[in-house]
Amino acid sequence: MSKDLVINQTLGECRAALLDNGEIVDYLMERSKEDGGDHPCVGNIYKGRVLRVLPGMQSAFVDIGYEKAAFLYVDDAYMPTLEEQRQMQEKAQKIREEEDKRKGKIIPDELSTFSDAVDMRFRPDEATIESFLKEGDEILVQVAKEPISTKGPRVTRHITLAGRHVVYMPYIEHTGVSRRIEDEDERDRLKEILEKIKPEGKGMIARTVAEGQGQKTLKADYDMLVKIWKEVQGKESSAKSPACLYKDLSFIQRVLRDITDEDVSNIYVDDNENFKELEKFIGKYLPGLKGKVRIYEEDLPLFEKFGLDLELERAISNKVYLRSGGSLNIDQTEALVSVDVNTGKFVGRKTLEETILRTNLEAVKEIAYQLRLRNCGGLIIIDFIDMEKEEHREMVYSNLLEALKKDRAKTKVLPISELGLVEMTRKRTRDTLTRLMCEPCPYCEGTGQVKSTLTVCYELVRELTKVLKKSKSSRVSIFAHPEVTARLCGDDLDLIETLEEAFGKTLQIRSENSYHIEQYEIFD
């Protein structure tokens, strides 16, 4: 099984795709800002100033020096004491154990991930945001979610620093192991090492690549993160808010840290500067990848060579065709993402139920792939073709869960309903591929439709009738889009002559190529 990392540089745009047997497993893209401003990437740490505290929303807005204020929710703003953390962790553990007993299954104690640690509710009910935060306060915050669409970044006061093998949490006491490490003996071994390394009151999580690593490697990673944290604390005392105290790694370095592992066979790069940066970073931190970086110098563009440009085009289209002839309709809105599965041209060979099952099973793999590639997040509704047999629904559901295991993002999936619907959520920390690569259509203003020519004609006639009734002039001029004027003068409507005879006035119609299809003007 071949695993390749492909990195393309085009002027100010850098794209990276991790491939597994030719299929995109992960895709990241970064573009340099035209204004040269500081973009709040996930992981950046800022000294910010509280602009507004909103008791009604139990949240606050923080100025971090970005054009849009950062959003801070009460649970991310409250800084719990060590005693409160331990009490809430014990309470949460008891609740999990009771739920597991009710469900009749036993889940290992340590299945928590980095997000589990952050999402734990340490805040007492009486600790409302206005009780511990006020306007003008200077606080240390970290970007948890980049600006998406019209929203500013989301921040948290629960600082975390991610290294190659471990994540360090200076404010939260927690020991965790990545959920992707499934071997129980290995999980226990890593947890034991982390307990030896971290001091009381601090938190550490072993990342997926920590599997098989010894205490020396994890300790070196931890020491580096502690050093970075001390530097941040040193800057905090002298910096004037708003100020950026720590920037996460460069794009190339984040690609190596976050989506690359030592199973990668080759790293292809088409830019000499990126090649040097890769070699330097790998030589210092990732010795297992030495000798795998290759400079690409062929005439055919790198992404085109691997067929990636075609895949990205499919990923920004609303309609995705399946190999069997079926299709997916994927619509992204502010509220949710809807995926509709259709048989299309696929007619099957035996029974209708078999055709439906085969289409749904094929759709499952493509849906998981498209959600990952498009970086869809929030609430996702999948409308599978209705299946009458319960075993078929179970088969499709289990296949969906299996396909989603490749996804780095946290997902939660509910079973298929009797109507064939699946409700699921997917955590997203950056903008979708569609929003990164596209913008709303300026002609239809993003709605995807405009009024028909006939509709505009009748609207114009109604407005024209009002003008003719009030006008004292003998001549009235009409300016409209060429398609509208052609329809007005067409024999099928016969509108102009009828109105001229009815009101005894002369109508002059002129086409304006610059007009929108729905635009018209009437002058008397």
PDB file of N, CA, C and O in Angstrom, residues 354-424:
ATOM      1  N   GLU A 354     -31.781  -4.982  -4.239  1.00  0.00           N
ATOM      2  CA  GLU A 354     -30.348  -5.177  -4.427  1.00  0.00           C
ATOM      3  C   GLU A 354     -29.714  -3.939  -5.078  1.00  0.00           C
ATOM      4  O   GLU A 354     -28.617  -3.515  -4.722  1.00  0.00           O
ATOM      5  N   THR A 355     -30.421  -3.350  -6.045  1.00  0.00           N
ATOM      6  CA  THR A 355     -29.929  -2.131  -6.712  1.00  0.00           C
ATOM      7  C   THR A 355     -29.763  -1.000  -5.708  1.00  0.00           C
ATOM      8  O   THR A 355     -28.754  -0.289  -5.699  1.00  0.00           O
ATOM      9  N   ILE A 356     -30.754  -0.839  -4.834  1.00  0.00           N
ATOM     10  CA  ILE A 356     -30.718   0.213  -3.819  1.00  0.00           C
ATOM     11  C   ILE A 356     -29.560  -0.018  -2.850  1.00  0.00           C
ATOM     12  O   ILE A 356     -28.815   0.913  -2.514  1.00  0.00           O
ATOM     13  N   LEU A 357     -29.383  -1.261  -2.390  1.00  0.00           N
ATOM     14  CA  LEU A 357     -28.319  -1.580  -1.446  1.00  0.00           C
ATOM     15  C   LEU A 357     -26.947  -1.301  -2.056  1.00  0.00           C
ATOM     16  O   LEU A 357     -26.087  -0.670  -1.420  1.00  0.00           O
ATOM     17  N   ARG A 358     -26.731  -1.750  -3.293  1.00  0.00           N
ATOM     18  CA  ARG A 358     -25.436  -1.546  -3.943  1.00  0.00           C
ATOM     19  C   ARG A 358     -25.140  -0.055  -4.129  1.00  0.00           C
ATOM     20  O   ARG A 358     -24.006   0.385  -3.944  1.00  0.00           O
ATOM     21  N   THR A 359     -26.164   0.712  -4.485  1.00  0.00           N
ATOM     22  CA  THR A 359     -25.964   2.152  -4.667  1.00  0.00           C
ATOM     23  C   THR A 359     -25.616   2.824  -3.341  1.00  0.00           C
ATOM     24  O   THR A 359     -24.704   3.647  -3.263  1.00  0.00           O
ATOM     25  N   ASN A 360     -26.338   2.456  -2.282  1.00  0.00           N
ATOM     26  CA  ASN A 360     -26.075   3.040  -0.961  1.00  0.00           C
ATOM     27  C   ASN A 360     -24.689   2.676  -0.437  1.00  0.00           C
ATOM     28  O   ASN A 360     -23.994   3.514   0.156  1.00  0.00           O
ATOM     29  N   LEU A 361     -24.260   1.429  -0.644  1.00  0.00           N
ATOM     30  CA  LEU A 361     -22.944   0.997  -0.183  1.00  0.00           C
ATOM     31  C   LEU A 361     -21.826   1.724  -0.940  1.00  0.00           C
ATOM     32  O   LEU A 361     -20.802   2.096  -0.359  1.00  0.00           O
ATOM     33  N   GLU A 362     -22.027   1.927  -2.237  1.00  0.00           N
ATOM     34  CA  GLU A 362     -21.038   2.674  -3.016  1.00  0.00           C
ATOM     35  C   GLU A 362     -21.023   4.138  -2.578  1.00  0.00           C
ATOM     36  O   GLU A 362     -19.967   4.766  -2.490  1.00  0.00           O
ATOM     37  N   ALA A 363     -22.212   4.663  -2.270  1.00  0.00           N
ATOM     38  CA  ALA A 363     -22.323   6.059  -1.860  1.00  0.00           C
ATOM     39  C   ALA A 363     -21.624   6.312  -0.526  1.00  0.00           C
ATOM     40  O   ALA A 363     -21.052   7.383  -0.307  1.00  0.00           O
ATOM     41  N   VAL A 364     -21.653   5.322   0.380  1.00  0.00           N
ATOM     42  CA  VAL A 364     -21.050   5.471   1.707  1.00  0.00           C
ATOM     43  C   VAL A 364     -19.580   5.869   1.614  1.00  0.00           C
ATOM     44  O   VAL A 364     -19.123   6.816   2.270  1.00  0.00           O
ATOM     45  N   LYS A 365     -18.814   5.160   0.795  1.00  0.00           N
ATOM     46  CA  LYS A 365     -17.381   5.440   0.653  1.00  0.00           C
ATOM     47  C   LYS A 365     -17.151   6.833   0.072  1.00  0.00           C
ATOM     48  O   LYS A 365     -16.274   7.572   0.523  1.00  0.00           O
ATOM     49  N   GLU A 366     -17.957   7.188  -0.928  1.00  0.00           N
ATOM     50  CA  GLU A 366     -17.786   8.493  -1.570  1.00  0.00           C
ATOM     51  C   GLU A 366     -18.206   9.624  -0.639  1.00  0.00           C
ATOM     52  O   GLU A 366     -17.579  10.689  -0.627  1.00  0.00           O
ATOM     53  N   ILE A 367     -19.236   9.403   0.167  1.00  0.00           N
ATOM     54  CA  ILE A 367     -19.691  10.427   1.119  1.00  0.00           C
ATOM     55  C   ILE A 367     -18.594  10.715   2.149  1.00  0.00           C
ATOM     56  O   ILE A 367     -18.262  11.874   2.412  1.00  0.00           O
ATOM     57  N   ALA A 368     -18.025   9.658   2.736  1.00  0.00           N
ATOM     58  CA  ALA A 368     -16.952   9.839   3.726  1.00  0.00           C
ATOM     59  C   ALA A 368     -15.770  10.569   3.095  1.00  0.00           C
ATOM     60  O   ALA A 368     -15.157  11.452   3.715  1.00  0.00           O
ATOM     61  N   TYR A 369     -15.458  10.214   1.863  1.00  0.00           N
ATOM     62  CA  TYR A 369     -14.348  10.846   1.138  1.00  0.00           C
ATOM     63  C   TYR A 369     -14.628  12.316   0.862  1.00  0.00           C
ATOM     64  O   TYR A 369     -13.782  13.185   1.087  1.00  0.00           O
ATOM     65  N   GLN A 370     -15.836  12.634   0.399  1.00  0.00           N
ATOM     66  CA  GLN A 370     -16.188  14.011   0.064  1.00  0.00           C
ATOM     67  C   GLN A 370     -16.286  14.895   1.311  1.00  0.00           C
ATOM     68  O   GLN A 370     -15.871  16.056   1.285  1.00  0.00           O
ATOM     69  N   LEU A 371     -16.819  14.383   2.401  1.00  0.00           N
ATOM     70  CA  LEU A 371     -16.907  15.164   3.642  1.00  0.00           C
ATOM     71  C   LEU A 371     -15.510  15.532   4.136  1.00  0.00           C
ATOM     72  O   LEU A 371     -15.275  16.649   4.613  1.00  0.00           O
ATOM     73  N   ARG A 372     -14.597  14.572   4.016  1.00  0.00           N
ATOM     74  CA  ARG A 372     -13.217  14.793   4.456  1.00  0.00           C
ATOM     75  C   ARG A 372     -12.510  15.798   3.545  1.00  0.00           C
ATOM     76  O   ARG A 372     -11.862  16.729   4.014  1.00  0.00           O
ATOM     77  N   LEU A 373     -12.654  15.611   2.238  1.00  0.00           N
ATOM     78  CA  LEU A 373     -11.981  16.477   1.270  1.00  0.00           C
ATOM     79  C   LEU A 373     -12.540  17.896   1.288  1.00  0.00           C
ATOM     80  O   LEU A 373     -11.801  18.878   1.230  1.00  0.00           O
ATOM     81  N   ARG A 374     -13.862  18.019   1.399  1.00  0.00           N
ATOM     82  CA  ARG A 374     -14.506  19.337   1.405  1.00  0.00           C
ATOM     83  C   ARG A 374     -14.401  20.019   2.771  1.00  0.00           C
ATOM     84  O   ARG A 374     -14.709  21.187   2.906  1.00  0.00           O
ATOM     85  N   ASN A 375     -14.032  19.241   3.795  1.00  0.00           N
ATOM     86  CA  ASN A 375     -13.974  19.721   5.178  1.00  0.00           C
ATOM     87  C   ASN A 375     -15.332  20.237   5.643  1.00  0.00           C
ATOM     88  O   ASN A 375     -15.441  21.292   6.265  1.00  0.00           O
ATOM     89  N   CYS A 376     -16.372  19.493   5.315  1.00  0.00           N
ATOM     90  CA  CYS A 376     -17.726  19.848   5.768  1.00  0.00           C
ATOM     91  C   CYS A 376     -17.807  19.651   7.277  1.00  0.00           C
ATOM     92  O   CYS A 376     -17.255  18.692   7.818  1.00  0.00           O
ATOM     93  N   GLY A 377     -18.507  20.540   7.957  1.00  0.00           N
ATOM     94  CA  GLY A 377     -18.617  20.434   9.407  1.00  0.00           C
ATOM     95  C   GLY A 377     -19.995  20.781   9.899  1.00  0.00           C
ATOM     96  O   GLY A 377     -20.876  21.176   9.137  1.00  0.00           O
ATOM     97  N   GLY A 378     -20.192  20.643  11.211  1.00  0.00           N
ATOM     98  CA  GLY A 378     -21.494  20.932  11.800  1.00  0.00           C
ATOM     99  C   GLY A 378     -22.457  19.781  11.586  1.00  0.00           C
ATOM    100  O   GLY A 378     -22.065  18.605  11.545  1.00  0.00           O
ATOM    101  N   LEU A 379     -23.718  20.108  11.432  1.00  0.00           N
ATOM    102  CA  LEU A 379     -24.764  19.099  11.235  1.00  0.00           C
ATOM    103  C   LEU A 379     -24.797  18.642   9.784  1.00  0.00           C
ATOM    104  O   LEU A 379     -24.828  19.464   8.866  1.00  0.00           O
ATOM    105  N   ILE A 380     -24.785  17.326   9.581  1.00  0.00           N
ATOM    106  CA  ILE A 380     -24.816  16.744   8.237  1.00  0.00           C
ATOM    107  C   ILE A 380     -25.969  15.751   8.162  1.00  0.00           C
ATOM    108  O   ILE A 380     -26.089  14.861   9.014  1.00  0.00           O
ATOM    109  N   ILE A 381     -26.817  15.915   7.157  1.00  0.00           N
ATOM    110  CA  ILE A 381     -27.960  15.009   6.946  1.00  0.00           C
ATOM    111  C   ILE A 381     -27.725  14.238   5.647  1.00  0.00           C
ATOM    112  O   ILE A 381     -27.543  14.833   4.588  1.00  0.00           O
ATOM    113  N   ILE A 382     -27.723  12.899   5.748  1.00  0.00           N
ATOM    114  CA  ILE A 382     -27.531  12.053   4.566  1.00  0.00           C
ATOM    115  C   ILE A 382     -28.840  11.335   4.269  1.00  0.00           C
ATOM    116  O   ILE A 382     -29.381  10.629   5.127  1.00  0.00           O
ATOM    117  N   ASP A 383     -29.342  11.547   3.071  1.00  0.00           N
ATOM    118  CA  ASP A 383     -30.606  10.919   2.646  1.00  0.00           C
ATOM    119  C   ASP A 383     -30.296   9.741   1.741  1.00  0.00           C
ATOM    120  O   ASP A 383     -30.137   9.886   0.523  1.00  0.00           O
ATOM    121  N   PHE A 384     -30.155   8.557   2.352  1.00  0.00           N
ATOM    122  CA  PHE A 384     -29.938   7.350   1.561  1.00  0.00           C
ATOM    123  C   PHE A 384     -31.241   6.943   0.877  1.00  0.00           C
ATOM    124  O   PHE A 384     -32.334   7.336   1.312  1.00  0.00           O
ATOM    125  N   ILE A 385     -31.115   6.143  -0.173  1.00  0.00           N
ATOM    126  CA  ILE A 385     -32.310   5.607  -0.827  1.00  0.00           C
ATOM    127  C   ILE A 385     -32.982   4.648   0.163  1.00  0.00           C
ATOM    128  O   ILE A 385     -32.304   3.842   0.814  1.00  0.00           O
ATOM    129  N   ASP A 386     -34.305   4.753   0.299  1.00  0.00           N
ATOM    130  CA  ASP A 386     -35.044   3.963   1.296  1.00  0.00           C
ATOM    131  C   ASP A 386     -34.792   2.471   1.135  1.00  0.00           C
ATOM    132  O   ASP A 386     -34.892   1.910   0.027  1.00  0.00           O
ATOM    133  N   MET A 387     -34.495   1.807   2.252  1.00  0.00           N
ATOM    134  CA  MET A 387     -34.267   0.357   2.266  1.00  0.00           C
ATOM    135  C   MET A 387     -35.320  -0.297   3.154  1.00  0.00           C
ATOM    136  O   MET A 387     -35.506   0.113   4.300  1.00  0.00           O
ATOM    137  N   GLU A 388     -35.970  -1.290   2.656  1.00  0.00           N
ATOM    138  CA  GLU A 388     -37.043  -1.957   3.407  1.00  0.00           C
ATOM    139  C   GLU A 388     -36.493  -2.915   4.464  1.00  0.00           C
ATOM    140  O   GLU A 388     -37.059  -3.048   5.539  1.00  0.00           O
ATOM    141  N   LYS A 389     -35.391  -3.575   4.157  1.00  0.00           N
ATOM    142  CA  LYS A 389     -34.853  -4.583   5.074  1.00  0.00           C
ATOM    143  C   LYS A 389     -33.963  -3.960   6.140  1.00  0.00           C
ATOM    144  O   LYS A 389     -33.076  -3.166   5.836  1.00  0.00           O
ATOM    145  N   GLU A 390     -34.185  -4.362   7.380  1.00  0.00           N
ATOM    146  CA  GLU A 390     -33.417  -3.844   8.498  1.00  0.00           C
ATOM    147  C   GLU A 390     -31.936  -4.217   8.382  1.00  0.00           C
ATOM    148  O   GLU A 390     -31.049  -3.417   8.705  1.00  0.00           O
ATOM    149  N   GLU A 391     -31.653  -5.455   7.896  1.00  0.00           N
ATOM    150  CA  GLU A 391     -30.255  -5.870   7.783  1.00  0.00           C
ATOM    151  C   GLU A 391     -29.483  -5.027   6.764  1.00  0.00           C
ATOM    152  O   GLU A 391     -28.283  -4.799   6.897  1.00  0.00           O
ATOM    153  N   HIS A 392     -30.192  -4.557   5.742  1.00  0.00           N
ATOM    154  CA  HIS A 392     -29.555  -3.684   4.751  1.00  0.00           C
ATOM    155  C   HIS A 392     -29.217  -2.329   5.371  1.00  0.00           C
ATOM    156  O   HIS A 392     -28.150  -1.761   5.102  1.00  0.00           O
ATOM    157  N   ARG A 393     -30.114  -1.810   6.196  1.00  0.00           N
ATOM    158  CA  ARG A 393     -29.851  -0.535   6.868  1.00  0.00           C
ATOM    159  C   ARG A 393     -28.657  -0.658   7.814  1.00  0.00           C
ATOM    160  O   ARG A 393     -27.808   0.233   7.891  1.00  0.00           O
ATOM    161  N   GLU A 394     -28.595  -1.786   8.526  1.00  0.00           N
ATOM    162  CA  GLU A 394     -27.476  -2.026   9.441  1.00  0.00           C
ATOM    163  C   GLU A 394     -26.157  -2.129   8.673  1.00  0.00           C
ATOM    164  O   GLU A 394     -25.121  -1.635   9.121  1.00  0.00           O
ATOM    165  N   MET A 395     -26.201  -2.783   7.512  1.00  0.00           N
ATOM    166  CA  MET A 395     -25.000  -2.949   6.697  1.00  0.00           C
ATOM    167  C   MET A 395     -24.474  -1.602   6.213  1.00  0.00           C
ATOM    168  O   MET A 395     -23.273  -1.320   6.275  1.00  0.00           O
ATOM    169  N   VAL A 396     -25.375  -0.745   5.739  1.00  0.00           N
ATOM    170  CA  VAL A 396     -24.980   0.575   5.255  1.00  0.00           C
ATOM    171  C   VAL A 396     -24.436   1.420   6.404  1.00  0.00           C
ATOM    172  O   VAL A 396     -23.415   2.104   6.265  1.00  0.00           O
ATOM    173  N   TYR A 397     -25.082   1.351   7.556  1.00  0.00           N
ATOM    174  CA  TYR A 397     -24.658   2.128   8.725  1.00  0.00           C
ATOM    175  C   TYR A 397     -23.260   1.707   9.192  1.00  0.00           C
ATOM    176  O   TYR A 397     -22.394   2.561   9.446  1.00  0.00           O
ATOM    177  N   SER A 398     -23.018   0.395   9.305  1.00  0.00           N
ATOM    178  CA  SER A 398     -21.707  -0.096   9.756  1.00  0.00           C
ATOM    179  C   SER A 398     -20.618   0.255   8.744  1.00  0.00           C
ATOM    180  O   SER A 398     -19.478   0.565   9.119  1.00  0.00           O
ATOM    181  N   ASN A 399     -20.953   0.230   7.460  1.00  0.00           N
ATOM    182  CA  ASN A 399     -19.984   0.612   6.424  1.00  0.00           C
ATOM    183  C   ASN A 399     -19.653   2.100   6.504  1.00  0.00           C
ATOM    184  O   ASN A 399     -18.516   2.505   6.243  1.00  0.00           O
ATOM    185  N   LEU A 400     -20.644   2.914   6.864  1.00  0.00           N
ATOM    186  CA  LEU A 400     -20.410   4.350   7.018  1.00  0.00           C
ATOM    187  C   LEU A 400     -19.457   4.615   8.182  1.00  0.00           C
ATOM    188  O   LEU A 400     -18.513   5.412   8.075  1.00  0.00           O
ATOM    189  N   LEU A 401     -19.687   3.934   9.311  1.00  0.00           N
ATOM    190  CA  LEU A 401     -18.802   4.091  10.473  1.00  0.00           C
ATOM    191  C   LEU A 401     -17.372   3.674  10.132  1.00  0.00           C
ATOM    192  O   LEU A 401     -16.410   4.319  10.542  1.00  0.00           O
ATOM    193  N   GLU A 402     -17.243   2.602   9.379  1.00  0.00           N
ATOM    194  CA  GLU A 402     -15.915   2.114   8.989  1.00  0.00           C
ATOM    195  C   GLU A 402     -15.219   3.110   8.064  1.00  0.00           C
ATOM    196  O   GLU A 402     -14.024   3.386   8.212  1.00  0.00           O
ATOM    197  N   ALA A 403     -15.974   3.674   7.116  1.00  0.00           N
ATOM    198  CA  ALA A 403     -15.390   4.631   6.163  1.00  0.00           C
ATOM    199  C   ALA A 403     -14.943   5.913   6.853  1.00  0.00           C
ATOM    200  O   ALA A 403     -13.980   6.551   6.429  1.00  0.00           O
ATOM    201  N   LEU A 404     -15.643   6.291   7.934  1.00  0.00           N
ATOM    202  CA  LEU A 404     -15.307   7.530   8.644  1.00  0.00           C
ATOM    203  C   LEU A 404     -14.084   7.391   9.547  1.00  0.00           C
ATOM    204  O   LEU A 404     -13.591   8.388  10.075  1.00  0.00           O
ATOM    205  N   LYS A 405     -13.577   6.177   9.730  1.00  0.00           N
ATOM    206  CA  LYS A 405     -12.406   5.973  10.586  1.00  0.00           C
ATOM    207  C   LYS A 405     -11.158   6.636  10.010  1.00  0.00           C
ATOM    208  O   LYS A 405     -10.220   6.944  10.731  1.00  0.00           O
ATOM    209  N   LYS A 406     -11.141   6.849   8.704  1.00  0.00           N
ATOM    210  CA  LYS A 406      -9.991   7.506   8.070  1.00  0.00           C
ATOM    211  C   LYS A 406      -9.945   8.995   8.383  1.00  0.00           C
ATOM    212  O   LYS A 406      -8.923   9.645   8.172  1.00  0.00           O
ATOM    213  N   ASP A 407     -11.059   9.533   8.863  1.00  0.00           N
ATOM    214  CA  ASP A 407     -11.179  10.976   9.080  1.00  0.00           C
ATOM    215  C   ASP A 407     -10.483  11.401  10.371  1.00  0.00           C
ATOM    216  O   ASP A 407     -10.718  10.818  11.423  1.00  0.00           O
ATOM    217  N   ARG A 408      -9.621  12.432  10.271  1.00  0.00           N
ATOM    218  CA  ARG A 408      -8.963  12.955  11.479  1.00  0.00           C
ATOM    219  C   ARG A 408      -9.932  13.723  12.357  1.00  0.00           C
ATOM    220  O   ARG A 408      -9.745  13.843  13.566  1.00  0.00           O
ATOM    221  N   ALA A 409     -10.970  14.298  11.742  1.00  0.00           N
ATOM    222  CA  ALA A 409     -11.949  15.090  12.482  1.00  0.00           C
ATOM    223  C   ALA A 409     -12.864  14.178  13.304  1.00  0.00           C
ATOM    224  O   ALA A 409     -13.157  13.046  12.910  1.00  0.00           O
ATOM    225  N   LYS A 410     -13.313  14.693  14.445  1.00  0.00           N
ATOM    226  CA  LYS A 410     -14.200  13.929  15.322  1.00  0.00           C
ATOM    227  C   LYS A 410     -15.610  13.902  14.733  1.00  0.00           C
ATOM    228  O   LYS A 410     -16.161  14.933  14.340  1.00  0.00           O
ATOM    229  N   THR A 411     -16.200  12.722  14.646  1.00  0.00           N
ATOM    230  CA  THR A 411     -17.552  12.582  14.094  1.00  0.00           C
ATOM    231  C   THR A 411     -18.461  11.838  15.070  1.00  0.00           C
ATOM    232  O   THR A 411     -17.993  11.020  15.871  1.00  0.00           O
ATOM    233  N   LYS A 412     -19.739  12.141  14.998  1.00  0.00           N
ATOM    234  CA  LYS A 412     -20.754  11.421  15.779  1.00  0.00           C
ATOM    235  C   LYS A 412     -21.896  11.092  14.832  1.00  0.00           C
ATOM    236  O   LYS A 412     -22.439  11.992  14.177  1.00  0.00           O
ATOM    237  N   VAL A 413     -22.244   9.801  14.730  1.00  0.00           N
ATOM    238  CA  VAL A 413     -23.226   9.350  13.740  1.00  0.00           C
ATOM    239  C   VAL A 413     -24.375   8.619  14.427  1.00  0.00           C
ATOM    240  O   VAL A 413     -24.149   7.703  15.219  1.00  0.00           O
ATOM    241  N   LEU A 414     -25.599   9.020  14.112  1.00  0.00           N
ATOM    242  CA  LEU A 414     -26.790   8.332  14.617  1.00  0.00           C
ATOM    243  C   LEU A 414     -27.218   7.264  13.612  1.00  0.00           C
ATOM    244  O   LEU A 414     -26.972   7.397  12.415  1.00  0.00           O
ATOM    245  N   PRO A 415     -27.872   6.193  14.088  1.00  0.00           N
ATOM    246  CA  PRO A 415     -28.309   5.124  13.182  1.00  0.00           C
ATOM    247  C   PRO A 415     -29.282   5.631  12.121  1.00  0.00           C
ATOM    248  O   PRO A 415     -29.924   6.671  12.279  1.00  0.00           O
ATOM    249  N   ILE A 416     -29.397   4.867  11.036  1.00  0.00           N
ATOM    250  CA  ILE A 416     -30.303   5.226   9.943  1.00  0.00           C
ATOM    251  C   ILE A 416     -31.745   5.135  10.428  1.00  0.00           C
ATOM    252  O   ILE A 416     -32.155   4.146  11.045  1.00  0.00           O
ATOM    253  N   SER A 417     -32.500   6.175  10.154  1.00  0.00           N
ATOM    254  CA  SER A 417     -33.919   6.185  10.546  1.00  0.00           C
ATOM    255  C   SER A 417     -34.738   5.372   9.556  1.00  0.00           C
ATOM    256  O   SER A 417     -34.243   4.937   8.508  1.00  0.00           O
ATOM    257  N   GLU A 418     -36.007   5.176   9.878  1.00  0.00           N
ATOM    258  CA  GLU A 418     -36.893   4.420   8.990  1.00  0.00           C
ATOM    259  C   GLU A 418     -37.093   5.125   7.657  1.00  0.00           C
ATOM    260  O   GLU A 418     -37.469   4.508   6.654  1.00  0.00           O
ATOM    261  N   LEU A 419     -36.844   6.422   7.638  1.00  0.00           N
ATOM    262  CA  LEU A 419     -36.978   7.189   6.389  1.00  0.00           C
ATOM    263  C   LEU A 419     -35.698   7.156   5.559  1.00  0.00           C
ATOM    264  O   LEU A 419     -35.630   7.766   4.483  1.00  0.00           O
ATOM    265  N   GLY A 420     -34.687   6.459   6.062  1.00  0.00           N
ATOM    266  CA  GLY A 420     -33.436   6.368   5.319  1.00  0.00           C
ATOM    267  C   GLY A 420     -32.493   7.526   5.566  1.00  0.00           C
ATOM    268  O   GLY A 420     -31.527   7.723   4.824  1.00  0.00           O
ATOM    269  N   LEU A 421     -32.736   8.317   6.633  1.00  0.00           N
ATOM    270  CA  LEU A 421     -31.909   9.485   6.933  1.00  0.00           C
ATOM    271  C   LEU A 421     -30.864   9.158   7.993  1.00  0.00           C
ATOM    272  O   LEU A 421     -31.140   8.428   8.944  1.00  0.00           O
ATOM    273  N   VAL A 422     -29.680   9.723   7.808  1.00  0.00           N
ATOM    274  CA  VAL A 422     -28.624   9.630   8.822  1.00  0.00           C
ATOM    275  C   VAL A 422     -28.289  11.040   9.285  1.00  0.00           C
ATOM    276  O   VAL A 422     -28.023  11.923   8.471  1.00  0.00           O
ATOM    277  N   GLU A 423     -28.346  11.249  10.600  1.00  0.00           N
ATOM    278  CA  GLU A 423     -27.925  12.530  11.179  1.00  0.00           C
ATOM    279  C   GLU A 423     -26.552  12.331  11.785  1.00  0.00           C
ATOM    280  O   GLU A 423     -26.340  11.390  12.553  1.00  0.00           O
ATOM    281  N   MET A 424     -25.629  13.218  11.446  1.00  0.00           N
ATOM    282  CA  MET A 424     -24.281  13.107  12.000  1.00  0.00           C
ATOM    283  C   MET A 424     -23.686  14.505  12.171  1.00  0.00           C
ATOM    284  O   MET A 424     -24.174  15.483  11.598  1.00  0.00           O
TER     285      MET A 424
END
